[in-house]
C-alpha positions as YAML, in Angstrom:
chain: A
units: angstrom
residues:
- id: 1
  name: UNK
  ca: [12.80, -12.70, 3.79]
- id: 2
  name: UNK
  ca: [10.01, -10.26, 4.45]
- id: 3
  name: UNK
  ca: [6.46, -11.10, 5.12]
- id: 4
  name: UNK
  ca: [3.67, -8.55, 4.74]
- id: 5
  name: UNK
  ca: [0.19, -8.71, 6.39]
- id: 6
  name: UNK
  ca: [-2.41, -6.23, 5.28]
- id: 7
  name: UNK
  ca: [-5.59, -5.15, 7.50]
- id: 8
  name: UNK
  ca: [-8.11, -2.52, 7.61]
- id: 9
  name: UNK
  ca: [-10.21, -3.14, 4.34]
- id: 10
  name: UNK
  ca: [-13.88, -3.29, 4.40]
- id: 11
  name: UNK
  ca: [-17.13, -1.79, 3.02]
- id: 12
  name: UNK
  ca: [-17.71, 1.80, 3.23]
- id: 13
  name: UNK
  ca: [-20.10, 4.28, 1.73]
- id: 14
  name: UNK
  ca: [-19.00, 6.95, -0.82]
- id: 15
  name: UNK
  ca: [-17.31, 9.78, 0.94]
- id: 16
  name: UNK
  ca: [-16.21, 7.81, 3.74]
- id: 17
  name: UNK
  ca: [-12.75, 6.80, 5.12]
- id: 18
  name: UNK
  ca: [-10.66, 3.63, 5.75]
- id: 19
  name: UNK
  ca: [-7.28, 3.10, 6.97]
- id: 20
  name: UNK
  ca: [-5.15, 0.21, 5.75]
- id: 21
  name: UNK
  ca: [-2.24, -1.16, 7.81]
- id: 22
  name: UNK
  ca: [0.66, -3.37, 6.55]
- id: 23
  name: UNK
  ca: [2.87, -5.03, 9.05]
- id: 24
  name: UNK
  ca: [6.10, -6.25, 7.80]
- id: 25
  name: UNK
  ca: [8.14, -8.96, 9.40]
- id: 26
  name: UNK
  ca: [11.81, -9.31, 8.83]
- id: 27
  name: UNK
  ca: [14.43, -6.62, 8.11]
- id: 28
  name: UNK
  ca: [13.23, -3.34, 6.50]
- id: 29
  name: UNK
  ca: [15.81, -0.84, 5.72]
- id: 30
  name: UNK
  ca: [15.49, 3.00, 5.24]
- id: 31
  name: UNK
  ca: [16.46, 2.53, 1.55]
- id: 32
  name: UNK
  ca: [13.72, -0.06, 1.03]
- id: 33
  name: UNK
  ca: [10.43, 1.21, -0.85]
- id: 34
  name: UNK
  ca: [7.29, 0.44, 0.71]
- id: 35
  name: UNK
  ca: [4.01, 0.98, -0.98]
- id: 36
  name: UNK
  ca: [0.37, 0.21, -1.92]
- id: 37
  name: UNK
  ca: [-0.99, -1.04, -5.07]
- id: 38
  name: UNK
  ca: [-4.62, -1.97, -6.04]
- id: 39
  name: UNK
  ca: [-6.20, -4.27, -8.42]
- id: 40
  name: UNK
  ca: [-9.68, -4.87, -10.08]
- id: 41
  name: UNK
  ca: [-10.35, -7.89, -11.86]
- id: 42
  name: UNK
  ca: [-9.46, -7.73, -15.61]
- id: 43
  name: UNK
  ca: [-7.16, -4.78, -14.94]
- id: 44
  name: UNK
  ca: [-3.39, -4.51, -14.20]
- id: 45
  name: UNK
  ca: [-2.27, -3.94, -10.61]
- id: 46
  name: UNK
  ca: [-1.70, -0.11, -10.04]
- id: 47
  name: UNK
  ca: [0.27, 2.21, -7.98]
- id: 48
  name: UNK
  ca: [-1.58, 3.75, -5.37]
- id: 49
  name: UNK
  ca: [0.97, 5.37, -3.23]
- id: 50
  name: UNK
  ca: [4.52, 4.64, -2.15]
- id: 51
  name: UNK
  ca: [7.28, 5.80, 0.06]
- id: 52
  name: UNK
  ca: [10.80, 5.97, -0.99]
- id: 53
  name: UNK
  ca: [13.93, 7.52, 0.46]
- id: 54
  name: UNK
  ca: [13.26, 10.75, -1.30]
- id: 55
  name: UNK
  ca: [9.55, 10.81, 0.00]
- id: 56
  name: UNK
  ca: [5.97, 9.77, -0.97]
- id: 57
  name: UNK
  ca: [4.51, 9.34, -4.39]
- id: 58
  name: UNK
  ca: [0.96, 9.04, -5.36]
- id: 59
  name: UNK
  ca: [-0.92, 7.67, -8.22]
- id: 60
  name: UNK
  ca: [-3.13, 10.45, -9.96]
- id: 61
  name: UNK
  ca: [-6.34, 9.00, -9.03]
- id: 62
  name: UNK
  ca: [-5.88, 9.26, -5.43]
- id: 63
  name: UNK
  ca: [-3.67, 12.33, -5.12]
- id: 64
  name: UNK
  ca: [-5.26, 14.68, -2.43]
- id: 65
  name: UNK
  ca: [-7.47, 12.03, -1.14]
- id: 66
  name: UNK
  ca: [-5.12, 9.33, 0.24]
- id: 67
  name: UNK
  ca: [-2.14, 9.69, 2.58]
- id: 68
  name: UNK
  ca: [0.70, 7.21, 2.90]
- id: 69
  name: UNK
  ca: [2.87, 7.03, 5.98]
- id: 70
  name: UNK
  ca: [5.32, 4.70, 7.73]
- id: 71
  name: UNK
  ca: [6.25, 3.96, 11.09]
- id: 72
  name: UNK
  ca: [9.96, 2.82, 10.88]
- id: 73
  name: UNK
  ca: [10.25, 1.64, 14.50]
- id: 74
  name: UNK
  ca: [7.21, -0.90, 13.91]
- id: 75
  name: UNK
  ca: [8.03, -1.72, 10.34]
- id: 76
  name: UNK
  ca: [4.54, -0.72, 9.49]
- id: 77
  name: UNK
  ca: [3.01, 1.07, 6.60]
- id: 78
  name: UNK
  ca: [-0.24, 2.86, 6.57]
- id: 79
  name: UNK
  ca: [-2.67, 4.37, 3.92]
- id: 80
  name: UNK
  ca: [-5.23, 6.83, 5.02]
- id: 81
  name: UNK
  ca: [-8.12, 6.89, 2.47]
- id: 82
  name: UNK
  ca: [-10.54, 9.83, 2.69]
- id: 83
  name: UNK
  ca: [-13.30, 10.94, 0.33]
- id: 84
  name: UNK
  ca: [-13.67, 7.43, -1.14]
- id: 85
  name: UNK
  ca: [-15.49, 6.89, -4.42]
- id: 86
  name: UNK
  ca: [-17.00, 3.59, -5.87]
- id: 87
  name: UNK
  ca: [-13.91, 3.43, -8.38]
- id: 88
  name: UNK
  ca: [-11.66, 3.03, -5.36]
- id: 89
  name: UNK
  ca: [-13.13, -0.45, -4.92]
- id: 90
  name: UNK
  ca: [-10.26, -2.98, -5.41]
- id: 91
  name: UNK
  ca: [-8.11, -5.37, -3.61]
- id: 92
  name: UNK
  ca: [-5.49, -3.47, -1.89]
- id: 93
  name: UNK
  ca: [-1.74, -4.83, -1.79]
- id: 94
  name: UNK
  ca: [1.21, -3.91, 0.07]
- id: 95
  name: UNK
  ca: [4.60, -4.14, -1.52]
- id: 96
  name: UNK
  ca: [8.04, -3.81, -0.48]
- id: 97
  name: UNK
  ca: [11.02, -3.63, -2.69]
- id: 98
  name: UNK
  ca: [14.14, -4.48, -0.74]
- id: 99
  name: UNK
  ca: [17.78, -3.81, -1.88]
- id: 100
  name: UNK
  ca: [20.00, -6.57, -0.64]
- id: 101
  name: UNK
  ca: [23.34, -6.46, -2.46]
- id: 102
  name: UNK
  ca: [23.73, -7.13, -5.22]
- id: 103
  name: UNK
  ca: [20.14, -7.19, -6.25]
- id: 104
  name: UNK
  ca: [16.48, -6.10, -5.35]
- id: 105
  name: UNK
  ca: [13.92, -8.41, -4.19]
- id: 106
  name: UNK
  ca: [10.07, -7.81, -4.27]
- id: 107
  name: UNK
  ca: [7.67, -8.93, -1.66]
- id: 108
  name: UNK
  ca: [3.83, -8.78, -1.66]
- id: 109
  name: UNK
  ca: [1.01, -9.17, 0.98]
- id: 110
  name: UNK
  ca: [-2.01, -11.26, 0.40]
- id: 111
  name: UNK
  ca: [-4.35, -8.28, -0.25]
- id: 112
  name: UNK
  ca: [-7.36, -6.61, 1.70]
- id: 113
  name: UNK
  ca: [-10.59, -6.00, -0.12]
- id: 114
  name: UNK
  ca: [-11.79, -2.41, -0.09]
- id: 115
  name: UNK
  ca: [-15.40, -1.95, -1.40]
- id: 116
  name: UNK
  ca: [-17.01, 1.50, -1.70]
- id: 117
  name: UNK
  ca: [-20.77, 1.67, -2.27]
- id: 118
  name: UNK
  ca: [-22.47, 4.51, -4.08]
...
Protein backbone atom coordinates (compact mmCIF):
# COMPACT_ATOMS: atom_id res chain seq x y z
CA UNK A 1 0.00 0.00 0.00
CA UNK A 2 1.25 3.47 -0.92
CA UNK A 3 0.05 6.75 0.57
CA UNK A 4 0.83 10.10 -1.01
CA UNK A 5 0.81 13.54 0.58
CA UNK A 6 1.22 16.66 -1.55
CA UNK A 7 2.30 20.07 -0.29
CA UNK A 8 3.56 23.38 -1.61
CA UNK A 9 0.49 24.73 -3.36
CA UNK A 10 -0.74 28.27 -2.89
CA UNK A 11 -1.43 31.62 -4.49
CA UNK A 12 1.19 33.21 -6.72
CA UNK A 13 1.27 36.01 -9.28
CA UNK A 14 1.75 35.29 -12.95
CA UNK A 15 5.43 34.88 -13.73
CA UNK A 16 6.17 33.54 -10.28
CA UNK A 17 7.31 30.13 -9.09
CA UNK A 18 6.13 27.37 -6.79
CA UNK A 19 7.59 24.02 -5.80
CA UNK A 20 5.30 21.11 -5.11
CA UNK A 21 6.33 18.13 -3.02
CA UNK A 22 4.82 14.64 -2.91
CA UNK A 23 5.92 12.41 -0.07
CA UNK A 24 5.22 8.72 -0.51
CA UNK A 25 4.93 6.23 2.31
CA UNK A 26 5.16 2.55 1.59
CA UNK A 27 7.40 0.76 -0.85
CA UNK A 28 8.36 2.64 -4.02
CA UNK A 29 10.47 0.72 -6.52
CA UNK A 30 12.68 2.04 -9.30
CA UNK A 31 10.30 0.66 -11.93
CA UNK A 32 7.31 2.53 -10.50
CA UNK A 33 6.08 5.62 -12.31
CA UNK A 34 5.56 8.76 -10.25
CA UNK A 35 3.95 11.83 -11.69
CA UNK A 36 1.93 15.00 -11.36
CA UNK A 37 -1.51 15.59 -12.82
CA UNK A 38 -3.81 18.58 -12.60
CA UNK A 39 -7.51 19.18 -12.88
CA UNK A 40 -9.83 22.16 -13.15
CA UNK A 41 -13.58 21.93 -12.62
CA UNK A 42 -15.42 20.55 -15.62
CA UNK A 43 -12.29 19.21 -17.30
CA UNK A 44 -10.48 15.89 -17.33
CA UNK A 45 -7.42 15.37 -15.19
CA UNK A 46 -4.34 15.91 -17.36
CA UNK A 47 -0.71 14.87 -17.17
CA UNK A 48 1.67 17.59 -16.08
CA UNK A 49 4.84 15.53 -15.80
CA UNK A 50 6.00 12.10 -14.74
CA UNK A 51 9.16 10.10 -14.26
CA UNK A 52 9.42 6.62 -15.71
CA UNK A 53 12.42 4.28 -15.72
CA UNK A 54 13.18 5.82 -19.12
CA UNK A 55 13.19 9.38 -17.84
CA UNK A 56 10.85 12.35 -17.45
CA UNK A 57 7.86 13.22 -19.62
CA UNK A 58 6.03 16.53 -19.77
CA UNK A 59 2.64 17.67 -20.91
CA UNK A 60 2.84 20.10 -23.81
CA UNK A 61 1.44 23.03 -21.86
CA UNK A 62 4.23 23.00 -19.27
CA UNK A 63 7.26 21.90 -21.27
CA UNK A 64 10.14 24.28 -20.74
CA UNK A 65 8.58 25.87 -17.64
CA UNK A 66 8.15 22.99 -15.19
CA UNK A 67 10.75 20.50 -13.98
CA UNK A 68 9.95 17.16 -12.34
CA UNK A 69 12.47 15.41 -10.14
CA UNK A 70 12.60 12.58 -7.64
CA UNK A 71 14.62 11.77 -4.54
CA UNK A 72 14.65 7.97 -4.44
CA UNK A 73 16.17 7.83 -0.97
CA UNK A 74 13.30 9.90 0.43
CA UNK A 75 10.52 8.49 -1.78
CA UNK A 76 9.70 12.07 -2.66
CA UNK A 77 8.62 13.63 -5.93
CA UNK A 78 9.00 17.32 -6.73
CA UNK A 79 7.58 19.69 -9.29
CA UNK A 80 9.37 22.98 -9.80
CA UNK A 81 6.98 25.35 -11.54
CA UNK A 82 8.42 28.51 -13.06
CA UNK A 83 6.95 31.24 -15.27
CA UNK A 84 3.50 30.39 -13.95
CA UNK A 85 0.46 31.50 -15.91
CA UNK A 86 -3.17 31.97 -14.86
CA UNK A 87 -4.05 28.91 -16.96
CA UNK A 88 -1.86 26.80 -14.66
CA UNK A 89 -4.46 27.31 -11.94
CA UNK A 90 -5.72 23.86 -10.91
CA UNK A 91 -5.66 21.22 -8.23
CA UNK A 92 -2.41 19.30 -8.62
CA UNK A 93 -2.36 15.61 -7.77
CA UNK A 94 0.51 13.21 -7.22
CA UNK A 95 0.13 9.74 -8.72
CA UNK A 96 2.06 6.51 -8.44
CA UNK A 97 1.68 3.52 -10.78
CA UNK A 98 3.23 0.61 -8.96
CA UNK A 99 3.81 -2.77 -10.53
CA UNK A 100 3.42 -5.51 -7.98
CA UNK A 101 3.33 -8.78 -9.82
CA UNK A 102 1.09 -9.77 -11.46
CA UNK A 103 -0.61 -6.38 -11.89
CA UNK A 104 -0.32 -2.59 -11.66
CA UNK A 105 -1.83 -0.58 -8.83
CA UNK A 106 -2.54 3.16 -9.01
CA UNK A 107 -2.42 5.52 -6.04
CA UNK A 108 -3.43 9.19 -5.84
CA UNK A 109 -2.76 11.92 -3.34
CA UNK A 110 -5.44 14.26 -2.02
CA UNK A 111 -4.34 17.17 -4.20
CA UNK A 112 -2.99 20.64 -3.56
CA UNK A 113 -4.48 23.85 -4.96
CA UNK A 114 -2.36 26.12 -7.13
CA UNK A 115 -3.81 29.51 -8.01
CA UNK A 116 -2.03 31.91 -10.35
CA UNK A 117 -3.34 35.46 -10.43
CA UNK A 118 -2.97 37.73 -13.44
